[in-house]
PDB file of C-alpha atoms in Angstrom:
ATOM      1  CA  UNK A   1      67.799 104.788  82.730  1.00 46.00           C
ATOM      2  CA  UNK A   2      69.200 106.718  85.973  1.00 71.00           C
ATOM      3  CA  UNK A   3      66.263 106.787  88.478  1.00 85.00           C
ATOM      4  CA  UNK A   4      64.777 110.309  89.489  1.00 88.00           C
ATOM      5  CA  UNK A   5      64.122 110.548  92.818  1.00 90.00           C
ATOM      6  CA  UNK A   6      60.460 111.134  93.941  1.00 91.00           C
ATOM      7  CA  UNK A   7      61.588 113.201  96.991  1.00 93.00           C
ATOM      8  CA  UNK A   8      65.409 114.563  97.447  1.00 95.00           C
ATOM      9  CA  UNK A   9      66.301 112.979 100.860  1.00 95.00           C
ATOM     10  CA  UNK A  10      66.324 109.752  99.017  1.00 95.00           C
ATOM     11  CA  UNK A  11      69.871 110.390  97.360  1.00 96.00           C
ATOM     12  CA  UNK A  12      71.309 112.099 100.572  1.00 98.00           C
ATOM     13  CA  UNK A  13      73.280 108.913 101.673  1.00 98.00           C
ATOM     14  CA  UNK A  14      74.586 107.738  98.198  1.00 97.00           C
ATOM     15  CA  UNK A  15      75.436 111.753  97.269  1.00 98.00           C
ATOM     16  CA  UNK A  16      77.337 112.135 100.665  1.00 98.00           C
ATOM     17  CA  UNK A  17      79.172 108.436 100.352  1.00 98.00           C
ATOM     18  CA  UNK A  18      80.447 109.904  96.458  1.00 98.00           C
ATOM     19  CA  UNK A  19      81.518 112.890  97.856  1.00 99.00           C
ATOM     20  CA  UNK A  20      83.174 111.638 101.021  1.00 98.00           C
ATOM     21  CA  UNK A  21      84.749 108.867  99.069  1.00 98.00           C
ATOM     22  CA  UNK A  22      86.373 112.019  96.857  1.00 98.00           C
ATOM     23  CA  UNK A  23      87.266 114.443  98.957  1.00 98.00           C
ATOM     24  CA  UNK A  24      87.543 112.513 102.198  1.00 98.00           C
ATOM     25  CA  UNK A  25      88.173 114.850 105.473  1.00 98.00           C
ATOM     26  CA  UNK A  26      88.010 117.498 102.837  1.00 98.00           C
ATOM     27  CA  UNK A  27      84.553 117.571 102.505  1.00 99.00           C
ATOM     28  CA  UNK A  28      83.136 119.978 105.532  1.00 99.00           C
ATOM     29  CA  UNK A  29      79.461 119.774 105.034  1.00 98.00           C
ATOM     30  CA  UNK A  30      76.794 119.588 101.772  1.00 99.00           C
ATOM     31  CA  UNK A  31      73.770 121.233 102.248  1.00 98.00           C
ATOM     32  CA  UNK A  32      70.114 120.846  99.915  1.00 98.00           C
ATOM     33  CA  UNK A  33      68.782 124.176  98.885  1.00 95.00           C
ATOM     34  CA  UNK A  34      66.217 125.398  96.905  1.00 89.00           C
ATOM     35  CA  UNK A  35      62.941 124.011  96.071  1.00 85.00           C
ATOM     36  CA  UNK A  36      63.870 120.491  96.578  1.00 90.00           C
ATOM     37  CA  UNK A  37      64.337 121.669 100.602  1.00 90.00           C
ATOM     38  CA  UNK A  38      61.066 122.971 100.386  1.00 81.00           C
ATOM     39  CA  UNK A  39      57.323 121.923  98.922  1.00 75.00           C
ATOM     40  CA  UNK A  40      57.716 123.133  95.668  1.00 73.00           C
ATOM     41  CA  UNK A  41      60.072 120.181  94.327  1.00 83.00           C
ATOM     42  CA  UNK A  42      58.046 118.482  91.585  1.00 83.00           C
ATOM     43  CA  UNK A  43      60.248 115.183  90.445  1.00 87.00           C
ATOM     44  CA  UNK A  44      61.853 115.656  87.166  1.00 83.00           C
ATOM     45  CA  UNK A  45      60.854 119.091  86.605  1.00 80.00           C
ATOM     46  CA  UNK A  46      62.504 120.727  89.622  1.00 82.00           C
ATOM     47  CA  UNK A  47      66.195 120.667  89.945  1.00 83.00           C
ATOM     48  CA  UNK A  48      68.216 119.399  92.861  1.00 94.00           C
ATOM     49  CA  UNK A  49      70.526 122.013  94.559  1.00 96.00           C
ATOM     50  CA  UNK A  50      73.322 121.170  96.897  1.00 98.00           C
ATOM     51  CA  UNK A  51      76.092 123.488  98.142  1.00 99.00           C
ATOM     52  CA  UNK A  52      79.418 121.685  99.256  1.00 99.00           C
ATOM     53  CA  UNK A  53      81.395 123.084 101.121  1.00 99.00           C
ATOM     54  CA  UNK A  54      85.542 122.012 101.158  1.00 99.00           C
ATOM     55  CA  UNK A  55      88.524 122.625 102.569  1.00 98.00           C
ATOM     56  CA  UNK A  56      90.737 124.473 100.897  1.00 97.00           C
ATOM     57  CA  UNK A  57      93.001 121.420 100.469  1.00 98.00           C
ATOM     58  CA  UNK A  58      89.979 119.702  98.431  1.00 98.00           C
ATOM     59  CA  UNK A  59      89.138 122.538  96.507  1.00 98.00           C
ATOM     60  CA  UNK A  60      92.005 122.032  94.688  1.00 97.00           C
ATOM     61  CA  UNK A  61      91.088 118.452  93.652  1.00 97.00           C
ATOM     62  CA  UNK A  62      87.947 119.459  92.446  1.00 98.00           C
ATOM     63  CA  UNK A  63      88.422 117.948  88.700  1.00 98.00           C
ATOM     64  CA  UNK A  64      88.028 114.782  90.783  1.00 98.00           C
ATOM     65  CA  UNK A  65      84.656 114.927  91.058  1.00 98.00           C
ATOM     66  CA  UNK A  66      83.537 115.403  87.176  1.00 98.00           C
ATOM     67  CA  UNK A  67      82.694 111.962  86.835  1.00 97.00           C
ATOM     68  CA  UNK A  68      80.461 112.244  90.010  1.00 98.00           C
ATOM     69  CA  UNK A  69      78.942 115.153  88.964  1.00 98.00           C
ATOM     70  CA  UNK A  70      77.868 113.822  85.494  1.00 97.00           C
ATOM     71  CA  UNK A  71      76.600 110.958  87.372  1.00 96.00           C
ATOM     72  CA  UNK A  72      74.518 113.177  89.519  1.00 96.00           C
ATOM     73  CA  UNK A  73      73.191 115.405  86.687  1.00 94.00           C
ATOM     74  CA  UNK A  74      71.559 112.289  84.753  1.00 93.00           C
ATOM     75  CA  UNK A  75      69.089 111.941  87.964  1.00 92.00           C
ATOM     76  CA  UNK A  76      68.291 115.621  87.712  1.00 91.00           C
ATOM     77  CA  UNK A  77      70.674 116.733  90.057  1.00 95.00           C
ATOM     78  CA  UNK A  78      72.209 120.291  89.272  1.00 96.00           C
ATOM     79  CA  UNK A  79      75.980 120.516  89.351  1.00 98.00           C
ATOM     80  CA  UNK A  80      76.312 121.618  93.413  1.00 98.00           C
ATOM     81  CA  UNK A  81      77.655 125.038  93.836  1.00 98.00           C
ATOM     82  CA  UNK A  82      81.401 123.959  95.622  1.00 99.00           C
ATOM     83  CA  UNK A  83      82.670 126.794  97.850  1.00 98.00           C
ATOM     84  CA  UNK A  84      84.961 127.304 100.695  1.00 98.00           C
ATOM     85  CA  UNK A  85      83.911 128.617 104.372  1.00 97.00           C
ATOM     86  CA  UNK A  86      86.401 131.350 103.603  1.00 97.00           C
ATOM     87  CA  UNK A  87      84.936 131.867 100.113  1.00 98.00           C
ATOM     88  CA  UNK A  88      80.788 132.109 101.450  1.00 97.00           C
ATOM     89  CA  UNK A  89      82.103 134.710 104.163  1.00 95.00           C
ATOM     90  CA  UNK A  90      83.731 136.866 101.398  1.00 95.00           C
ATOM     91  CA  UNK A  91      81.060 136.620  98.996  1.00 95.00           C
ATOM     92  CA  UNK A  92      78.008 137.846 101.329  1.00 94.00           C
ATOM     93  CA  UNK A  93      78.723 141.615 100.988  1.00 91.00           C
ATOM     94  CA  UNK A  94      78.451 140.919  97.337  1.00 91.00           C
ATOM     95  CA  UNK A  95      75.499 138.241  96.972  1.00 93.00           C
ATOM     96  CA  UNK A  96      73.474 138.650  99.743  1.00 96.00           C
ATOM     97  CA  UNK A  97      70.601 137.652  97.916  1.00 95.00           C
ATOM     98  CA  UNK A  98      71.855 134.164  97.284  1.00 94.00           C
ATOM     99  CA  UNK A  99      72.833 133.316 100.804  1.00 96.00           C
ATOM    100  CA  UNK A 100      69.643 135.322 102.503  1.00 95.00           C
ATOM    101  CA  UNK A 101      67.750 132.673 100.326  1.00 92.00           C
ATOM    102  CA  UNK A 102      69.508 129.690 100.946  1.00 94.00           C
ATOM    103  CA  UNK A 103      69.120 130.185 104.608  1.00 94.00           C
ATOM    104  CA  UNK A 104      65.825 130.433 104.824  1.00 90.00           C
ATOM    105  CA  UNK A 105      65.240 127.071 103.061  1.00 90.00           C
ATOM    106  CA  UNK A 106      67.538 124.578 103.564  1.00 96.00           C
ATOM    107  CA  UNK A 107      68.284 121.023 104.582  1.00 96.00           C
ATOM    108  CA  UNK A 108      71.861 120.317 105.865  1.00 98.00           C
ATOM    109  CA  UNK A 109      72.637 117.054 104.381  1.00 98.00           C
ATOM    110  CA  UNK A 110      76.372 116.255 105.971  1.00 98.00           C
ATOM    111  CA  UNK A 111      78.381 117.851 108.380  1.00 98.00           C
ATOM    112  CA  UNK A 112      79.189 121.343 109.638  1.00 98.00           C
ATOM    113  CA  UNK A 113      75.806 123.499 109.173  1.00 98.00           C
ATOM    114  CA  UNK A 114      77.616 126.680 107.553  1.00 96.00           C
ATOM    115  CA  UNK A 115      74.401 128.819 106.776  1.00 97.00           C
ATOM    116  CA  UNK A 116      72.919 128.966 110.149  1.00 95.00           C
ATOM    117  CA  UNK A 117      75.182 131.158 111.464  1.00 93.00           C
ATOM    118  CA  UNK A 118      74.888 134.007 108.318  1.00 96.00           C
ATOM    119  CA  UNK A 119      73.987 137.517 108.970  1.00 94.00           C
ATOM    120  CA  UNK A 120      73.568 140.259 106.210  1.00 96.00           C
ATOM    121  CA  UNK A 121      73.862 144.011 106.159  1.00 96.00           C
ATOM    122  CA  UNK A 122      71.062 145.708 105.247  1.00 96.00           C
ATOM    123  CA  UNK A 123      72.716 147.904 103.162  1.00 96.00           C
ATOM    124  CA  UNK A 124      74.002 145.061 100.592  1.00 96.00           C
ATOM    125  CA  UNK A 125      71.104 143.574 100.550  1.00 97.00           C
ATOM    126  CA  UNK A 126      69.236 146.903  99.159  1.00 97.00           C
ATOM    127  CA  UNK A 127      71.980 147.244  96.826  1.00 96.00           C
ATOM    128  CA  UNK A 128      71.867 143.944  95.663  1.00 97.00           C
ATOM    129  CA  UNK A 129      67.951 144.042  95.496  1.00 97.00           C
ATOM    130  CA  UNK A 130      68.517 147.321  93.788  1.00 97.00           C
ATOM    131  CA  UNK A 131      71.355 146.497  90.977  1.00 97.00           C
ATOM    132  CA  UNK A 132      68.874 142.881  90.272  1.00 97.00           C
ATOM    133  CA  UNK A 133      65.598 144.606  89.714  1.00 98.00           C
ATOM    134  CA  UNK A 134      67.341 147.344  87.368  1.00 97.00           C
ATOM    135  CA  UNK A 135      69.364 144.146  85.516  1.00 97.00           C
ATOM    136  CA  UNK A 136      66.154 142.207  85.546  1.00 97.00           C
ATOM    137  CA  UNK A 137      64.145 145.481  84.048  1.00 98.00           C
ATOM    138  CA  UNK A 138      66.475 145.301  81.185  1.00 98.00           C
ATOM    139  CA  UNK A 139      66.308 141.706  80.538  1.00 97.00           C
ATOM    140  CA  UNK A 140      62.363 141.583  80.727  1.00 98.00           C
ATOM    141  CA  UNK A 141      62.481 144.973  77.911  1.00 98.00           C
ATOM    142  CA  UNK A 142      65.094 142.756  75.596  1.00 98.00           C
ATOM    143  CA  UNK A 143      63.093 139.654  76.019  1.00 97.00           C
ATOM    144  CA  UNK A 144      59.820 141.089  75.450  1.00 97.00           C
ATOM    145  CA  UNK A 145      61.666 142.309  71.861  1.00 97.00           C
ATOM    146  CA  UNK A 146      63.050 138.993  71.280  1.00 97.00           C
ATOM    147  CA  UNK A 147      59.793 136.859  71.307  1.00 96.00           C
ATOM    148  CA  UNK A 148      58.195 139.069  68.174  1.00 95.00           C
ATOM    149  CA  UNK A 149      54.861 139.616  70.152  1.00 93.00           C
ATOM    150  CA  UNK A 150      54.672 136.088  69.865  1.00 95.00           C
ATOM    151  CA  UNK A 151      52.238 135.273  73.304  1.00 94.00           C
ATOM    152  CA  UNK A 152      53.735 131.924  73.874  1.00 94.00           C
ATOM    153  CA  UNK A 153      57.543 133.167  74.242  1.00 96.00           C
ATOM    154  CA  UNK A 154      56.047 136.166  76.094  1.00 96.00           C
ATOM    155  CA  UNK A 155      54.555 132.896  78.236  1.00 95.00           C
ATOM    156  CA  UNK A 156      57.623 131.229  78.944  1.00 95.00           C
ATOM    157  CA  UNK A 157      59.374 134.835  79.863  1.00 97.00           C
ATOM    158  CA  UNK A 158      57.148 135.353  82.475  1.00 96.00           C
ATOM    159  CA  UNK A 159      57.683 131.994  83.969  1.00 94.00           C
ATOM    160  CA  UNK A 160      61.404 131.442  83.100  1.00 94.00           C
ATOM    161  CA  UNK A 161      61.896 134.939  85.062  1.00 95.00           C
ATOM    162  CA  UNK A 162      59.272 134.572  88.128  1.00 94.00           C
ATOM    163  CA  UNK A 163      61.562 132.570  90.558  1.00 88.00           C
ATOM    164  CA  UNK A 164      64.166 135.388  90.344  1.00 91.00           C
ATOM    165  CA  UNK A 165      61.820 137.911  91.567  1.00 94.00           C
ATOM    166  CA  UNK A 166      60.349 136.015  93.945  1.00 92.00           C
ATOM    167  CA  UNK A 167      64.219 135.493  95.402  1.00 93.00           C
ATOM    168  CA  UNK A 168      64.464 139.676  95.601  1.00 96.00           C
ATOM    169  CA  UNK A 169      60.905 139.725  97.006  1.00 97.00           C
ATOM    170  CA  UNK A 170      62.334 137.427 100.162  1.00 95.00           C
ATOM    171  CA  UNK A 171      65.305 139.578 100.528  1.00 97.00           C
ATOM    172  CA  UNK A 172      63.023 143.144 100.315  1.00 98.00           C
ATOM    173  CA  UNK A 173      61.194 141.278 103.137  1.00 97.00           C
ATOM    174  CA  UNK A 174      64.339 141.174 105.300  1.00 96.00           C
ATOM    175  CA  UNK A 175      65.102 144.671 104.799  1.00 96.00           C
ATOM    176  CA  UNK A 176      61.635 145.278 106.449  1.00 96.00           C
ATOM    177  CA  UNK A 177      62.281 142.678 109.457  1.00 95.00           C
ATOM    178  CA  UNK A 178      59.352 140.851 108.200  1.00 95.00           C
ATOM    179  CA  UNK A 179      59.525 137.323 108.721  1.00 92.00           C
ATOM    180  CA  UNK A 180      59.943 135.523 105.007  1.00 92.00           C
ATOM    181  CA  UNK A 181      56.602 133.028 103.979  1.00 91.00           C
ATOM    182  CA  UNK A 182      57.754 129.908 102.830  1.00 84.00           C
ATOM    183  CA  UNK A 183      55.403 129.686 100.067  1.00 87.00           C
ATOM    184  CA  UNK A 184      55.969 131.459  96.259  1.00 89.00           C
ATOM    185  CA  UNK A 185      52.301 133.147  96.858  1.00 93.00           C
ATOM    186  CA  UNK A 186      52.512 134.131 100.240  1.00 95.00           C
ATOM    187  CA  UNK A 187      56.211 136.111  99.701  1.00 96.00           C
ATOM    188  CA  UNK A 188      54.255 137.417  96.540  1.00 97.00           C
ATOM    189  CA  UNK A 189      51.260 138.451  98.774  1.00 98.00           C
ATOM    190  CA  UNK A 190      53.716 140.245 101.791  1.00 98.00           C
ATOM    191  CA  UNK A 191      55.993 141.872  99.657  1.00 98.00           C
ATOM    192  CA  UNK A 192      52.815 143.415  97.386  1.00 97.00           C
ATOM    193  CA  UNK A 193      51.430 144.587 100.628  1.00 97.00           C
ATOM    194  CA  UNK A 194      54.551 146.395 101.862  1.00 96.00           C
ATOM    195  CA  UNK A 195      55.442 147.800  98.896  1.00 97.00           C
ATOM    196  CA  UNK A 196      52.607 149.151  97.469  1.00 96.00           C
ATOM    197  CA  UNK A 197      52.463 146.898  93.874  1.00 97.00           C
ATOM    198  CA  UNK A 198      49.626 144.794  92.600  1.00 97.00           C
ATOM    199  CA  UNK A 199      49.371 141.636  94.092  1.00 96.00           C
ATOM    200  CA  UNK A 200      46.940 140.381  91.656  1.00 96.00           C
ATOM    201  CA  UNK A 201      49.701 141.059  88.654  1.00 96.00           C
ATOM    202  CA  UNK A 202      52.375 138.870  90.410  1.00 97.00           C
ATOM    203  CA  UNK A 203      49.612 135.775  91.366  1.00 96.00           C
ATOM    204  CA  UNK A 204      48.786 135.659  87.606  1.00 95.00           C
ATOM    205  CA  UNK A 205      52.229 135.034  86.379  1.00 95.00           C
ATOM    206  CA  UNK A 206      52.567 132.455  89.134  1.00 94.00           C
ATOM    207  CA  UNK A 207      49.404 130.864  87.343  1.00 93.00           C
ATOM    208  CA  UNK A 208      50.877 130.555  84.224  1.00 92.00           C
ATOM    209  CA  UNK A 209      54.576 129.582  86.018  1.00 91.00           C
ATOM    210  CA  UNK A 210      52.953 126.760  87.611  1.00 86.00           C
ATOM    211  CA  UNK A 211      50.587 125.901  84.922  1.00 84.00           C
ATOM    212  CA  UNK A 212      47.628 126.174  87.563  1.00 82.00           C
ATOM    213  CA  UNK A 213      45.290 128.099  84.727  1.00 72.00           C
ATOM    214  CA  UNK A 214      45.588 128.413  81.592  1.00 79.00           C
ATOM    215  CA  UNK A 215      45.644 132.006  80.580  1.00 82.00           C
ATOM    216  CA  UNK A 216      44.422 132.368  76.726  1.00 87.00           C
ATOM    217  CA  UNK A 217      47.020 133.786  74.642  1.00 87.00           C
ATOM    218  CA  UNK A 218      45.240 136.667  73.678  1.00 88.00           C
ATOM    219  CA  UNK A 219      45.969 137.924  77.364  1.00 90.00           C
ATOM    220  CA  UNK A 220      49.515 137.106  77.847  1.00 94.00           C
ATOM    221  CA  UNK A 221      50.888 140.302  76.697  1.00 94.00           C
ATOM    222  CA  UNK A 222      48.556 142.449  78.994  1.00 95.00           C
ATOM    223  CA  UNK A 223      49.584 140.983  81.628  1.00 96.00           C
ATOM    224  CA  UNK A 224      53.256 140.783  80.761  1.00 97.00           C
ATOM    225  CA  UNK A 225      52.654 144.197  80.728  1.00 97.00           C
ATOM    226  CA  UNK A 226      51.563 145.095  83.673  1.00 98.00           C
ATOM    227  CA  UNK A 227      53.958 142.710  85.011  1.00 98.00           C
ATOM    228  CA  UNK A 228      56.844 144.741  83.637  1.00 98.00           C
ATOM    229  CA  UNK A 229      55.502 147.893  85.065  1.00 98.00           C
ATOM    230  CA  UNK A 230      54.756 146.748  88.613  1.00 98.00           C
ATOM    231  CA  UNK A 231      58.781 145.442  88.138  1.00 98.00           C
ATOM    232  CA  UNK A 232      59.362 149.008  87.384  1.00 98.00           C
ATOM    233  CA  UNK A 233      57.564 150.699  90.126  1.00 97.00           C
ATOM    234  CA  UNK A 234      59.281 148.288  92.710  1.00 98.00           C
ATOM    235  CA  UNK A 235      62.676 149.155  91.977  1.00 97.00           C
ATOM    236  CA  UNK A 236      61.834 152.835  91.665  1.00 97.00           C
ATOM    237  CA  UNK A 237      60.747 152.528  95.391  1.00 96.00           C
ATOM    238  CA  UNK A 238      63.618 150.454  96.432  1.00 97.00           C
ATOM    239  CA  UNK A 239      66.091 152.881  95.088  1.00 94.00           C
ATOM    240  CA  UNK A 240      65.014 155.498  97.238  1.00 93.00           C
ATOM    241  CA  UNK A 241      64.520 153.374 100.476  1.00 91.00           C
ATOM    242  CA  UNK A 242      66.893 154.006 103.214  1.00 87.00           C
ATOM    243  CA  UNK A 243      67.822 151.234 105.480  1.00 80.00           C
TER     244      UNK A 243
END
């Protein structure tokens, strides 16, 4: 049975030897992300995110590296998210987000470190924040439909959604030069305090994300509720915020 590894800086010299031994002097750097870079990786639970970054060269042997990858994803490893420099310059006016929140919790792994040097413009970052809280808005309303009123799907909507927000909450942070908490509660706790929504809404749901107390079910929608409509008031603010 492929071994999970209790912390992810165990696998960085095998995963670096695969990759180097496919792609050579193609591979420019591979970077850990996520919450295995920071202290919420729980083994087995959590997944293990690496970006790798290529040459353009390599990028076009990437079917070479399916076996590796399948490997990889047996020991809880997600597939890595393979890009070219070129390709993470281009995409930052459009995902923002994504890069804002890999920077501010990462590990570089192997070679070149590509995400120090990334800067964002305000103004894509309030668009993206703004187009992801709408998108979310309707996902939450759908979801909410889709469970039947049943409290444990309305359960695992709250938690299966959480980290999402929490990524937007980092990025609304940025906007207002406030330096980003690396803890889920503390981001919840800034971002609540600058914006105006209820803290005490967005600390439940991480309860009952991270299992810490056990809400009864009777209360799950309520607070699903509420959840929803703090959502709502956030983006309502952030689409008339000027930056």
């Amino acid at each position: 049975m492929a071994k999970i590894p209790e912390n992810p800086a165990e696998i960085f010299p095998e995963i670096v030897n695969d990759y180097k031994n496919i792609f050579g002097n193609g591979l420019v750097s591979i970077a850990l992300y996520g919450s295995g870079a920071g202290s919420h990786y729980i083994p087995g639970k959590s997944d293990i995110n690496f970006l790798v970054i290529l040459s353009e060269d390599a990028m076009g042997n990437l079917d070479n590296a399916i076996g590796a990858v399948a490997r990889w994803r047996k020991r809880h490893v997600a597939i890595p998210l393979f890009m070219t420099k070129a390709e993470v310059c281009s995409s930052l006016d459009s995902y923002p987000i994504e890069f804002l929140t890999m920077k501010k919790q990462y590990v570089l792994v192997y070679g070149e470190d590509i995400l120090e040097g990334l800067s964002f413009e305000p103004s894509r970052v309030r668009l993206q924040c703004e187009r992801e809280l709408n998108g979310k808005i309707l996902l939450l309303r759908r979801g909410l439909l889709k469970t039947g009123g049943q409290a444990k799907y309305i359960r695992e909507l709250i938690k299966s959604s959480l980290t999402a927000f929490v990524s937007i909450f980092k990025a609304l942070l940025y906007l207002k030069g406030i330096d980003i908490p690396h803890s889920r509660r503390d981001v919840i706790r800034s971002v609540a305090e600058v914006y105006a929504i209820d803290r005490d809404v967005f600390l439940k749901c991480a309860d009952i994300k991270e299992g810490i107390e056990r809400i009864p079910l009777s209360e799950i929608q309520p607070v699903f509720t509420a959840y929803l409509r703090e959502v709502e008031k956030l983006a309502t603010c952030v689409d008339s915020m000027s930056v």
